[in-house]
Amino acid sequence: IYTLSLHDALPILVIILALIIIIMTTGIGFAAEKTLTLDKTYPEDGATGTSIDNLSIKLYFNEDVSPKKTAVKTANEKAINLVDNKGNSIPLLIKYTPDKDKIGQVLVVADASRTNSSQHKATIKNKTRYTLTIDKSFTAANGARLGDEKKISFTTVDQNQSSKVQFALMGLMIIVMVVATSRATKKQMKKRSEEHTSELQSLVIIS
């Protein structure tokens, strides 16, 4: 029976160790590629003055999140939840954008045609804080999971204050227009008066 000495076995052990390191590094690389992250949102977390008309939240991920399987699509829709400042859940409609530009996008829309479990309509209120929660189980098309729960909070616009500002701006515009028109009229009248005076002076000189 042939036995290897430590001196002869050392190169083999080094090669085996190197192969193990390569396999482990490759495995870590594959795991990193399968990490799903939420890159940005619109509105952003902490935003104020969000419009209440057709309220929608855009979510941008680093991977294609258009589910290929119905089960994954259903699970992802359940993983997204929107509540108001009193904890009332808002019915949602989830729309997926094809990953044509390598940007995974999800559009979350408040669905006014449905009611939630408490029979609340998706009525978005003025000057109200809403929180969107994305569960860590949210899954990309390649099977990558979000891993950590994400929360985005924003406050809707104060329509009453907005209306007051709009009326004030309209009033200011009207005042500016009246002043500008008045000045133009006075300037035109002064010009005509000067022309008339000049004509009279010319007549006097001729006489």
C-alpha angles and dihedrals in degrees: 000000000000116000126191120232120225089254092054094042096050096080090048091050091050091052092048091048091050091051091050091051091049092050092048092047092049090049091052089049092053090048091051091052089054095056113116115208133180104232100184145336138211116245093033124227109282094019120153133199094039112171116249094206110105090342112214136167121210118212120195119198132183092237138049105273098183101122117228094196125063091222092056091046091052092047092049092051089053090048092064118073134172123197135175126231090278094053096254111151117234117217110242140203113209118207124186124210117214111250095242095139096037090257117122109217131180123188114208112197128186103240109217091182093069138059127219128232089282091051092250117154118227092258109160111209134211121262093003129141116234128188125205115201124196113195119228089242092070105128134208125220091261092054097258115144129216091236097196129057113250127207128192119186126189139163124230123234122274098243093190092054090042091053091050091052091048092050090047091051091048090050091049091050091051091050091049091049092049092048092046092048091047092051092047091050093049091047091051092047091049091051092051091047091052091048090050092049090049091052091051091050090051090052092050092051092050091049 
